[in-house]
Coordinates of C-alpha atoms and ligand atoms in Angstrom, one line a residue:
M1 CA 12.8 -74.6 226.8
S2 CA 11.3 -71.2 226.1
R3 CA 11.0 -68.8 229.1
S4 CA 7.2 -68.8 229.1
L5 CA 7.1 -72.6 229.3
K6 CA 9.7 -72.5 232.1
T7 CA 7.5 -70.1 234.0
K8 CA 4.4 -72.3 233.5
L9 CA 6.4 -75.3 234.6
K10 CA 7.3 -73.3 237.8
Q11 CA 3.6 -72.4 238.1
K12 CA 2.9 -76.2 237.8
E13 CA 0.0 -75.7 235.3
L14 CA -0.5 -75.4 231.6
Q15 CA -3.4 -75.1 229.2
L16 CA -2.8 -76.6 225.7
D17 CA -4.5 -78.0 222.6
A18 CA -2.7 -81.4 222.8
V19 CA -0.4 -83.2 225.2
I20 CA 1.9 -85.8 223.8
I21 CA 3.2 -88.4 226.2
G22 CA 6.7 -89.7 225.3
A23 CA 9.6 -88.0 223.3
G24 CA 10.7 -91.1 221.0
F25 CA 10.4 -91.2 217.3
S26 CA 6.6 -91.1 217.7
G27 CA 6.3 -88.3 220.1
L28 CA 8.8 -86.1 218.3
Y29 CA 7.1 -86.3 214.9
Q30 CA 3.6 -85.9 216.5
L31 CA 4.9 -82.6 218.1
H32 CA 6.4 -81.5 214.7
C33 CA 2.9 -82.0 213.0
L34 CA 0.7 -80.4 215.6
R35 CA 2.9 -77.3 216.6
N36 CA 4.8 -76.7 213.4
E37 CA 2.3 -77.7 210.8
L38 CA -1.2 -77.2 212.2
N39 CA -0.2 -74.4 214.5
L40 CA -1.9 -76.1 217.7
S41 CA -0.4 -75.5 221.1
A42 CA 1.4 -78.8 222.0
A43 CA 3.9 -80.2 224.2
I44 CA 5.7 -83.4 225.3
L45 CA 5.9 -85.0 228.7
E46 CA 8.8 -87.2 228.9
A47 CA 9.8 -89.5 231.8
G48 CA 13.4 -89.6 231.0
N49 CA 16.1 -87.1 231.4
G50 CA 16.6 -87.0 227.7
I51 CA 14.6 -87.4 224.5
G52 CA 15.0 -90.7 222.4
G53 CA 12.3 -93.1 224.0
T54 CA 13.7 -96.8 223.6
W55 CA 17.0 -95.4 222.3
Y56 CA 17.3 -93.3 225.4
W57 CA 16.7 -96.2 227.9
N58 CA 18.2 -99.2 226.0
R59 CA 21.7 -98.1 225.9
Y60 CA 23.3 -101.5 226.8
P61 CA 26.5 -102.7 225.2
G62 CA 25.6 -104.0 221.6
A63 CA 22.2 -102.2 221.3
R64 CA 21.5 -101.8 217.7
C65 CA 18.5 -101.7 215.6
D66 CA 17.5 -104.7 213.4
S67 CA 16.1 -102.4 210.5
E68 CA 18.6 -101.1 208.2
S69 CA 19.7 -97.4 208.8
H70 CA 18.3 -95.7 205.8
T71 CA 14.9 -97.2 206.5
Y72 CA 14.9 -96.6 210.1
C73 CA 14.3 -93.0 210.0
Y74 CA 11.9 -90.2 209.3
Y75 CA 10.8 -89.9 205.7
F76 CA 8.6 -87.0 206.1
S77 CA 11.3 -84.4 205.2
R78 CA 13.4 -84.8 202.1
E79 CA 15.8 -82.2 203.5
L80 CA 16.5 -84.2 206.6
L81 CA 17.0 -87.4 204.4
N82 CA 19.7 -85.6 202.4
E83 CA 21.1 -84.2 205.3
W84 CA 21.6 -87.0 207.7
R85 CA 24.2 -89.7 207.0
W86 CA 24.3 -93.0 208.6
S87 CA 27.5 -94.9 209.1
E88 CA 26.7 -98.6 209.2
R89 CA 24.1 -101.0 207.6
Y90 CA 22.2 -101.1 211.1
P91 CA 22.3 -98.1 213.3
K92 CA 23.6 -98.6 216.7
Q93 CA 21.9 -97.1 219.8
S94 CA 24.2 -94.1 220.1
E95 CA 23.8 -93.0 216.5
I96 CA 20.0 -93.3 216.6
L97 CA 19.9 -91.1 219.7
E98 CA 22.3 -88.6 218.0
Y99 CA 20.0 -88.7 215.1
L100 CA 16.9 -88.0 217.2
N101 CA 18.6 -85.1 219.1
F102 CA 19.5 -83.7 215.6
C103 CA 15.9 -83.9 214.4
A104 CA 14.6 -82.2 217.8
K105 CA 17.1 -79.4 217.0
K106 CA 16.4 -79.0 213.4
F107 CA 12.6 -78.7 214.0
D108 CA 12.9 -76.6 216.9
L109 CA 11.2 -79.2 219.1
E110 CA 13.2 -79.0 222.4
R111 CA 11.3 -75.9 223.7
S112 CA 8.2 -77.8 223.9
I113 CA 9.5 -80.9 225.7
Y114 CA 9.4 -81.4 229.6
L115 CA 11.9 -83.9 230.6
N116 CA 11.8 -86.0 233.8
Q117 CA 7.8 -85.7 233.7
R118 CA 6.4 -89.2 234.3
V119 CA 2.7 -89.2 233.7
K120 CA 0.9 -90.5 236.9
Q121 CA -2.7 -89.7 236.0
A122 CA -4.8 -88.6 233.0
I123 CA -8.5 -87.9 233.6
W124 CA -11.2 -86.8 231.1
N125 CA -13.2 -83.9 232.3
E126 CA -16.7 -84.2 230.8
I127 CA -17.7 -80.7 231.7
S128 CA -14.7 -78.9 230.2
L129 CA -14.2 -81.5 227.5
R130 CA -10.5 -81.6 228.3
W131 CA -7.9 -84.0 229.6
E132 CA -6.4 -83.3 233.0
I133 CA -2.9 -84.7 233.1
R134 CA -0.7 -84.9 236.2
T135 CA 3.0 -85.9 236.5
A136 CA 4.8 -87.4 239.3
T137 CA 6.5 -83.9 240.2
G138 CA 3.0 -82.5 240.6
F139 CA 3.0 -80.6 237.2
R140 CA -0.5 -80.4 235.8
L141 CA -1.7 -79.8 232.4
E142 CA -5.0 -79.5 230.7
A143 CA -5.4 -80.3 227.0
K144 CA -8.1 -81.0 224.5
F145 CA -6.3 -83.9 223.0
L146 CA -4.3 -86.5 224.6
I147 CA -1.8 -88.5 222.4
T148 CA 0.2 -91.4 223.9
A149 CA 3.6 -92.0 222.2
V150 CA 4.8 -94.3 224.9
G151 CA 6.3 -97.0 222.8
C152 CA 5.3 -100.7 222.6
L153 CA 8.5 -102.1 224.5
S154 CA 9.0 -99.4 227.2
S155 CA 7.9 -101.0 230.5
A156 CA 10.7 -103.2 231.7
N157 CA 9.9 -106.7 233.0
H158 CA 11.5 -107.4 236.3
P159 CA 10.8 -111.0 237.1
K160 CA 10.4 -111.8 240.8
I161 CA 13.2 -114.0 242.1
S162 CA 13.4 -114.6 245.7
G163 CA 16.3 -113.4 247.8
V164 CA 17.3 -110.5 245.4
S165 CA 17.8 -108.2 248.6
N166 CA 20.5 -110.7 249.8
F167 CA 22.6 -110.2 246.6
A168 CA 25.7 -108.1 247.3
G169 CA 26.5 -107.5 243.6
D170 CA 24.9 -105.1 241.0
I171 CA 21.6 -105.9 239.3
L172 CA 21.0 -104.0 235.9
H173 CA 18.1 -104.3 233.4
T174 CA 18.8 -103.7 229.8
G175 CA 15.8 -101.7 229.3
E176 CA 17.0 -99.3 232.2
W177 CA 20.7 -99.2 231.5
P178 CA 22.7 -96.7 233.5
Q179 CA 23.9 -93.5 231.8
E180 CA 27.6 -94.1 232.7
K181 CA 29.6 -96.9 231.1
V182 CA 29.4 -100.1 232.9
D183 CA 32.9 -101.9 233.5
F184 CA 32.6 -105.7 233.3
S185 CA 36.4 -106.4 233.2
G186 CA 37.5 -108.9 235.7
K187 CA 33.9 -109.6 236.8
S188 CA 31.7 -112.6 236.8
V189 CA 28.4 -111.7 235.1
V190 CA 25.1 -113.6 234.7
V191 CA 22.9 -112.7 231.8
I192 CA 19.2 -113.8 232.3
G193 CA 17.2 -113.9 229.0
T194 CA 17.9 -114.8 225.4
G195 CA 15.6 -112.6 223.4
S196 CA 16.6 -109.9 220.9
T197 CA 18.3 -108.0 223.6
G198 CA 20.2 -110.9 225.3
I199 CA 21.3 -112.0 221.9
Q200 CA 22.8 -108.6 221.5
I201 CA 24.3 -108.1 224.8
I202 CA 25.8 -111.5 225.4
P203 CA 28.8 -111.3 222.8
N204 CA 29.5 -107.8 224.1
I205 CA 29.8 -108.7 227.7
A206 CA 31.7 -112.0 226.9
K207 CA 34.5 -109.9 225.4
D208 CA 35.0 -107.9 228.6
A209 CA 34.0 -110.1 231.6
S210 CA 36.3 -112.7 233.0
K211 CA 33.3 -115.1 233.2
L212 CA 29.9 -114.8 231.6
T213 CA 27.1 -117.4 232.6
V214 CA 23.8 -117.2 230.5
L215 CA 20.7 -118.4 232.0
Q216 CA 18.5 -119.4 229.2
R217 CA 14.9 -120.4 229.7
T218 CA 13.9 -120.6 226.0
A219 CA 16.2 -121.3 223.2
N220 CA 15.9 -118.8 220.3
F221 CA 16.4 -118.7 216.7
S222 CA 18.8 -116.0 215.3
V223 CA 20.1 -115.1 211.9
P224 CA 23.5 -113.2 211.3
A225 CA 22.9 -109.5 210.9
R226 CA 25.9 -109.1 208.7
N227 CA 26.5 -105.5 210.0
A228 CA 29.0 -103.4 208.2
P229 CA 30.1 -99.9 207.5
L230 CA 28.0 -98.5 204.6
E231 CA 29.9 -98.3 201.4
K232 CA 31.3 -94.9 200.3
G233 CA 28.8 -93.4 197.9
F234 CA 25.9 -95.2 199.4
H235 CA 24.3 -92.0 200.7
K236 CA 24.8 -90.2 197.5
K237 CA 23.1 -93.1 195.6
F238 CA 20.2 -93.4 198.1
C239 CA 19.4 -89.6 197.8
T240 CA 18.8 -90.2 194.1
D241 CA 16.4 -92.9 195.0
I242 CA 14.5 -91.9 198.0
D243 CA 10.8 -92.1 196.5
S244 CA 11.6 -95.5 195.4
W245 CA 12.8 -96.7 198.9
H246 CA 9.7 -95.0 200.5
R247 CA 7.2 -96.6 198.0
K248 CA 8.7 -100.2 198.6
M249 CA 8.3 -99.8 202.4
L250 CA 4.8 -98.4 202.1
D251 CA 3.7 -101.2 199.8
S252 CA 5.1 -104.0 202.0
R253 CA 3.5 -105.9 204.8
H254 CA 6.1 -104.9 207.4
G255 CA 7.5 -101.6 206.4
H256 CA 10.7 -102.8 205.1
P257 CA 11.7 -102.2 201.6
W258 CA 10.9 -105.5 200.3
N259 CA 8.2 -108.1 200.1
A260 CA 8.5 -111.8 200.6
E261 CA 9.8 -113.7 197.5
T262 CA 6.7 -115.3 195.8
R263 CA 7.7 -118.9 196.1
K264 CA 6.6 -121.5 198.7
L265 CA 9.5 -123.2 200.5
C266 CA 7.7 -126.7 200.9
E267 CA 7.2 -126.5 197.1
T268 CA 10.8 -125.8 196.2
S269 CA 13.3 -128.7 195.4
Y270 CA 15.8 -129.7 198.2
E271 CA 18.8 -128.3 196.1
E272 CA 17.1 -125.2 195.1
R273 CA 15.8 -124.2 198.6
N274 CA 19.3 -124.9 200.2
E275 CA 20.9 -122.7 197.7
I276 CA 18.3 -120.0 198.3
L277 CA 18.6 -120.3 202.2
E278 CA 22.4 -120.4 202.1
T279 CA 22.5 -117.1 200.0
A280 CA 19.9 -115.6 202.4
W281 CA 21.9 -116.6 205.4
R282 CA 25.1 -115.0 203.8
N283 CA 23.2 -111.8 203.2
G284 CA 21.8 -111.9 206.7
G285 CA 19.2 -109.8 208.4
L286 CA 15.3 -109.8 208.8
R287 CA 15.1 -110.4 205.0
F288 CA 16.1 -114.1 205.5
K289 CA 12.5 -114.9 206.6
D290 CA 11.1 -113.6 203.5
S291 CA 13.2 -115.6 201.0
F292 CA 9.9 -117.6 200.8
E293 CA 6.3 -116.4 201.2
D294 CA 4.9 -119.1 203.4
I295 CA 7.1 -119.3 206.4
L296 CA 4.3 -118.0 208.7
L297 CA 1.6 -119.6 206.6
D298 CA 2.7 -123.4 206.1
E299 CA 3.8 -125.5 209.0
S300 CA 6.0 -127.7 206.8
S301 CA 7.7 -124.8 205.3
N302 CA 8.3 -123.3 208.6
Q303 CA 9.7 -126.8 209.8
I304 CA 12.2 -126.6 207.0
M305 CA 13.5 -123.2 207.7
S306 CA 13.8 -123.9 211.5
D307 CA 15.7 -127.1 210.7
F308 CA 18.2 -125.1 208.6
I309 CA 18.9 -122.6 211.3
R310 CA 19.1 -125.6 214.0
L311 CA 21.8 -127.2 211.7
K312 CA 23.6 -123.7 211.5
I313 CA 23.7 -123.6 215.3
K314 CA 25.1 -127.3 215.4
D315 CA 27.7 -126.4 212.8
I316 CA 28.7 -123.2 214.7
L317 CA 29.1 -124.7 218.1
N318 CA 32.1 -126.6 219.0
D319 CA 30.2 -128.3 221.9
N320 CA 27.4 -130.6 221.3
V321 CA 25.7 -130.2 224.6
K322 CA 25.7 -126.4 224.3
A323 CA 24.4 -126.7 220.8
K324 CA 21.5 -128.8 222.0
I325 CA 20.5 -126.4 224.7
L326 CA 20.7 -123.5 222.2
S327 CA 18.5 -125.2 219.5
P328 CA 15.0 -124.1 219.8
F329 CA 12.4 -127.0 219.9
D330 CA 9.0 -125.5 221.1
H331 CA 8.4 -123.0 218.4
G332 CA 8.9 -122.5 214.8
F333 CA 11.2 -119.6 213.5
G334 CA 9.5 -116.4 213.2
T335 CA 6.5 -117.3 215.4
K336 CA 8.2 -115.2 218.1
R337 CA 10.1 -112.0 217.2
P338 CA 13.1 -113.3 215.3
P339 CA 16.3 -111.6 216.4
I340 CA 19.3 -111.0 214.2
D341 CA 22.8 -111.2 215.7
T342 CA 26.6 -110.6 215.4
N343 CA 28.5 -113.7 216.7
Y344 CA 25.9 -114.7 219.2
F345 CA 26.1 -118.6 218.8
E346 CA 29.9 -118.2 218.2
T347 CA 30.1 -116.6 221.6
Y348 CA 29.3 -119.9 223.4
N349 CA 32.7 -121.4 222.0
R350 CA 34.5 -118.9 224.3
E351 CA 36.1 -120.6 227.3
N352 CA 34.8 -117.8 229.6
V353 CA 31.1 -118.4 228.7
E354 CA 28.9 -121.0 230.4
L355 CA 25.4 -121.7 229.6
F356 CA 22.4 -123.3 231.7
D357 CA 19.0 -124.3 230.6
V358 CA 16.9 -122.8 233.3
G359 CA 13.9 -123.9 231.4
I360 CA 14.7 -127.3 233.2
N361 CA 17.2 -126.4 235.8
N362 CA 15.1 -123.5 237.1
I363 CA 16.4 -120.2 238.9
C364 CA 15.5 -120.8 242.6
N365 CA 16.8 -117.8 244.3
F366 CA 19.5 -115.1 244.8
E367 CA 22.3 -115.5 247.3
S368 CA 24.7 -112.9 248.4
D369 CA 27.4 -113.9 245.8
G370 CA 25.3 -115.6 243.0
I371 CA 22.1 -117.4 241.9
K372 CA 21.1 -120.8 242.9
L373 CA 19.6 -123.4 240.5
S374 CA 17.1 -126.1 241.3
D375 CA 19.7 -128.9 241.0
G376 CA 21.8 -127.1 243.6
T377 CA 24.3 -125.4 241.4
K378 CA 25.5 -122.1 242.5
V379 CA 26.2 -119.7 239.8
P380 CA 28.6 -117.0 241.0
A381 CA 28.0 -113.4 240.1
D382 CA 29.4 -109.8 240.8
V383 CA 26.8 -108.5 238.2
V384 CA 23.5 -109.8 237.1
V385 CA 22.0 -108.5 233.8
F386 CA 18.4 -109.0 233.3
A387 CA 17.6 -109.1 229.5
T388 CA 14.0 -110.1 230.4
G389 CA 12.2 -107.8 228.0
F390 CA 9.1 -105.7 228.6
D391 CA 5.4 -105.8 229.6
A392 CA 4.8 -105.3 225.9
M393 CA 2.2 -102.9 224.2
T394 CA -0.1 -102.4 227.1
G395 CA 2.4 -102.0 230.0
S396 CA 3.2 -98.4 229.8
L397 CA -0.3 -97.2 228.8
L398 CA -1.8 -99.1 231.9
K399 CA 0.8 -97.6 234.3
M400 CA -0.6 -94.0 233.7
N401 CA -4.1 -94.4 235.3
I402 CA -6.1 -93.2 232.4
V403 CA -9.6 -92.5 233.2
G404 CA -12.1 -91.5 230.4
R405 CA -15.8 -90.6 230.3
K406 CA -18.1 -91.8 233.0
T407 CA -15.2 -93.2 234.9
F408 CA -14.2 -95.6 232.1
N409 CA -11.0 -96.9 233.4
L410 CA -8.5 -98.1 231.0
N411 CA -7.2 -100.9 233.5
N412 CA -10.7 -102.0 233.9
E413 CA -11.5 -101.9 230.1
W414 CA -8.6 -103.9 229.2
Q415 CA -8.8 -106.6 231.9
E416 CA -9.4 -109.2 229.4
G417 CA -6.9 -107.8 227.0
P418 CA -6.6 -104.4 224.9
K419 CA -9.6 -103.4 222.9
T420 CA -9.1 -100.6 220.4
Y421 CA -10.3 -99.3 217.2
L422 CA -7.5 -99.5 214.7
G423 CA -5.1 -99.4 217.5
L424 CA -5.9 -95.7 217.5
G425 CA -8.6 -95.0 219.8
V426 CA -10.7 -96.6 222.7
H427 CA -14.4 -96.3 223.4
G428 CA -14.9 -94.2 226.5
F429 CA -11.8 -92.4 226.0
P430 CA -12.7 -89.3 223.9
N431 CA -9.8 -87.2 222.3
M432 CA -7.3 -89.7 223.3
F433 CA -5.1 -91.3 220.4
T434 CA -2.6 -94.1 220.9
I435 CA 0.3 -94.1 218.5
T436 CA 1.2 -97.8 217.7
G437 CA -1.3 -98.8 220.1
P438 CA -2.4 -102.6 220.6
G439 CA -4.5 -103.5 217.6
S440 CA -2.2 -101.8 215.0
P441 CA 0.7 -103.3 213.1
S442 CA 3.4 -101.7 215.2
V443 CA 5.8 -104.2 216.6
L444 CA 5.4 -106.4 213.3
T445 CA 6.8 -103.6 211.3
N446 CA 9.7 -101.4 210.6
M447 CA 8.5 -99.0 213.5
P448 CA 9.2 -95.6 211.8
R449 CA 6.9 -96.5 208.9
A450 CA 4.1 -97.5 211.5
I451 CA 4.8 -94.4 213.4
E452 CA 4.7 -91.9 210.4
Q453 CA 1.5 -93.5 209.2
H454 CA -0.3 -93.2 212.6
V455 CA 1.0 -89.7 213.3
D456 CA -0.1 -88.4 209.7
W457 CA -3.5 -90.0 210.2
I458 CA -3.9 -88.4 213.8
S459 CA -2.7 -85.0 212.5
S460 CA -5.2 -85.1 209.6
L461 CA -8.0 -85.8 212.0
L462 CA -7.1 -83.1 214.4
S463 CA -6.7 -80.8 211.4
Y464 CA -10.3 -81.8 210.4
A465 CA -11.4 -81.3 214.0
K466 CA -10.0 -77.7 214.1
A467 CA -11.5 -76.8 210.8
N468 CA -15.0 -78.2 211.8
N469 CA -15.2 -77.1 215.4
V470 CA -15.1 -80.7 216.5
N471 CA -15.3 -81.0 220.3
E472 CA -15.2 -84.7 220.9
I473 CA -13.9 -87.6 218.8
E474 CA -14.6 -91.0 220.4
A475 CA -14.3 -94.5 219.0
E476 CA -17.6 -96.2 218.8
R477 CA -18.0 -99.4 220.8
E478 CA -19.3 -101.6 217.9
A479 CA -16.5 -100.4 215.7
M480 CA -13.8 -101.2 218.4
L481 CA -15.2 -104.6 219.0
E482 CA -15.3 -105.5 215.5
W483 CA -11.8 -104.3 215.0
T484 CA -10.6 -106.2 218.0
E485 CA -12.1 -109.3 216.6
H486 CA -10.5 -108.7 213.2
V487 CA -7.2 -108.4 214.9
S488 CA -7.6 -111.7 216.4
V489 CA -8.8 -113.5 213.4
S490 CA -5.8 -111.9 211.4
A491 CA -3.3 -113.5 213.7
K492 CA -5.0 -117.0 213.5
S493 CA -4.7 -117.0 209.8
T494 CA -0.9 -117.1 210.3
L495 CA 1.4 -119.3 212.5
L496 CA 2.0 -116.6 215.0
P497 CA -0.3 -118.1 217.6
K498 CA 2.2 -121.0 217.8
G499 CA 4.9 -118.8 219.3
K500 CA 4.8 -120.3 222.8
N501 CA 5.1 -117.8 225.6
S502 CA 5.7 -115.0 223.2
W503 CA 5.3 -111.4 224.4
Y504 CA 3.0 -110.8 221.5
F505 CA 0.4 -112.5 223.7
G506 CA 1.6 -111.0 226.9
A507 CA 2.7 -114.5 227.9
N508 CA 6.0 -113.3 229.5
I509 CA 4.1 -111.3 232.2
S510 CA 2.4 -113.4 234.8
G511 CA -1.4 -112.6 235.0
K512 CA -1.6 -110.8 231.7
P513 CA -4.4 -112.0 229.6
S514 CA -3.4 -114.1 226.6
V515 CA -4.5 -112.0 223.7
F516 CA -2.5 -111.6 220.4
M517 CA -1.9 -107.8 220.5
P518 CA -0.5 -106.5 217.3
Y519 CA -2.3 -106.4 213.9
A520 CA -1.0 -109.1 211.8
G521 CA -2.8 -108.2 208.6
G522 CA 0.1 -106.3 207.2
L523 CA 1.0 -102.5 207.3
N524 CA 0.0 -102.1 203.6
T525 CA -3.6 -103.6 204.2
Y526 CA -3.8 -101.7 207.5
R527 CA -3.1 -98.4 205.8
T528 CA -6.0 -98.9 203.4
Y529 CA -8.4 -99.6 206.3
C530 CA -7.3 -96.3 208.0
E531 CA -7.5 -94.4 204.7
N532 CA -11.0 -95.6 204.1
V533 CA -12.1 -94.8 207.6
A534 CA -10.8 -91.2 207.1
S535 CA -12.4 -90.9 203.7
N536 CA -15.7 -92.0 204.9
G537 CA -16.0 -89.2 207.4
Y538 CA -14.1 -91.1 210.1
K539 CA -16.6 -93.9 210.2
G540 CA -16.6 -95.7 213.6
F541 CA -15.7 -92.6 215.4
R542 CA -18.4 -90.4 217.0
M543 CA -17.8 -86.7 216.5
K544 CA -19.6 -84.0 218.5
Y545 CA -19.5 -80.5 217.0
D546 CA -19.4 -77.1 218.8
T547 CA -22.8 -75.6 218.2
Ligands
NAP601 P1 12.0 -110.9 225.1 O1 12.2 -111.1 223.7 O2 10.7 -110.8 225.8 O3 13.2 -111.9 225.7 C1 13.2 -111.9 227.2 C2 14.2 -113.1 227.5 O4 14.1 -113.2 229.0 C3 13.4 -114.3 227.1 O5 14.6 -115.1 226.7 C4 12.6 -114.9 228.2 O6 12.7 -116.3 228.3 C5 13.6 -114.5 229.3 N1 13.0 -114.4 230.6 C6 11.9 -113.5 231.0 N2 11.6 -113.8 232.4 C7 12.6 -114.9 232.8 C8 12.6 -115.4 234.0 N3 11.8 -115.2 235.1 N4 13.6 -116.4 234.0 C9 14.4 -116.7 233.0 N5 14.3 -116.1 231.7 C10 13.4 -115.2 231.7 O7 12.8 -109.2 225.5 P2 13.9 -108.6 224.7 O8 15.0 -109.6 224.3 O9 14.3 -107.3 225.4 O10 13.3 -108.2 223.2 C11 11.9 -107.6 223.3 C12 11.6 -107.0 221.9 O11 12.4 -105.8 221.7 C13 12.2 -107.8 220.8 O12 11.5 -108.9 220.6 C14 12.3 -106.7 219.6 O13 11.1 -106.6 219.2 C15 12.8 -105.7 220.4 N6 14.1 -105.5 220.4 C16 14.7 -105.0 219.4 C17 16.0 -105.0 219.0 C18 16.5 -104.6 217.7 O14 16.0 -104.0 216.9 N7 17.8 -104.8 217.6 C19 16.9 -105.3 220.2 C20 16.4 -105.7 221.4 C21 15.0 -105.8 221.4 P3 11.2 -117.0 227.6 O15 11.5 -116.9 226.2 O16 11.2 -118.3 228.1 O17 10.1 -116.1 228.2

């Protein structure tokens, strides 16, 4: 951190053009664009004691990204793409964290990042036309623009289970994992949750713990990741083809470098589809779902693919009872975020791994040495790991007490679910932009592509504002309501609403309104909407010019 910023931090007050909240993929790139490219004064407030966002907090054993390494990175700098070398097909948490720290150094970002500064309040001052932002340490900033880069999956969900204070062992949450290594050897460990995170951590804990008990509420589909070291020569070849990788990602619905194959599963013969599915299963990864185009559009196609995975689960498991518990029956493949795994189902064949279906045999309460289930079973535990996910998409935004024009309060405005214009702006909150906010494709995409698109769009808008003396930019109410309706209609044109209890709807958080939050129309389509809005004088945004 530069000396002048340190001094200002001591003075506990700072005036800036823009404040960015969060130092993950989005915040770092936004800072680079505003400070290094547009020459605006900008800084990041970050709650953690280090940069990295998701990859700072989720450092549990086995944490790894589901997007492939050479696509899960910034594409704005050719030099960076040439310079950084990934080691495996999918990047592990520590490698991503190393990458982000490398980027922060390379683009000289660290001097404008304030760590350990959790934002507690942001208020729009209608007289000064500036945001007043306060952090938990009492630090106060004023800025013309407020940009949230808080991530979609960053507010840990801690389910309320009675008797927790009686428990004598350790309780950990995957989304707030300790900095130091956790030693499971010789311990009885309980994992609650079998989402993408549980599916990654379970095989890793099973290797170390003397006993692992998984408490599963909903069985989940998973496809093998088939992770492996990248072949020698991969990087060199990749560097000759960067534009083509980029183009493919930008043209796809989900920001990965492929589109779904143009064939329908339900219209493909039994033999042919089995061959295709077997090949896709052997190749592994998120592309499995896209081996046909209609998995999230046609119920019978979805059913065939779901049955294929259920059969795989049965084949892998040595124990029919466990296989039955692990076979999803209440939702189709892909209607909830599909995980990919390394030896997940195989792990249940280990002798030290036990499984309970707490969807039927519910969790009752903690006792000093374990967890009691409703049938009276006592599950002994030295350590309980909550892999219970997040208050997704809105959780972190609503924790910051954001108050806009005329006391518009974000918590009140979103009581019935988030309403945004393009997932970027909210009526009543001038000069505030939400990177990968609800109503944008975000979690349905390879995140760095959605992030770069949002950051580039916001940066162009702020450049326009600077050049044209714009004081206020605010999403119009009608534009916001129309977009919010479009987000809802887009989800309904797919099978996504059938994902029972999905966090896409906020269904994992009690009391949260049931609203499909991400935009399901595809990143490619969404880009066009955003480009059209910009080229039509930022249609749907009210601009107030300095006269
Ligand atoms: P999640 O998908 O929300 O899964 C949480 C799990 O905890 C579910 O199995 C849920 O059961 C269970 N659960 C929640 N409350 C419970 C309770 N009170 N009692 C018993 N079980 C309970 O969360 P996640 O696994 O952390 O994943 C969230 C998202 O993060 C993923 O979908 C993905 O987008 C992202 N992620 C990505 C990666 C990657 O790229 N490799 C890795 C991890 C996470 P129910 O299903 O019944 O609610």
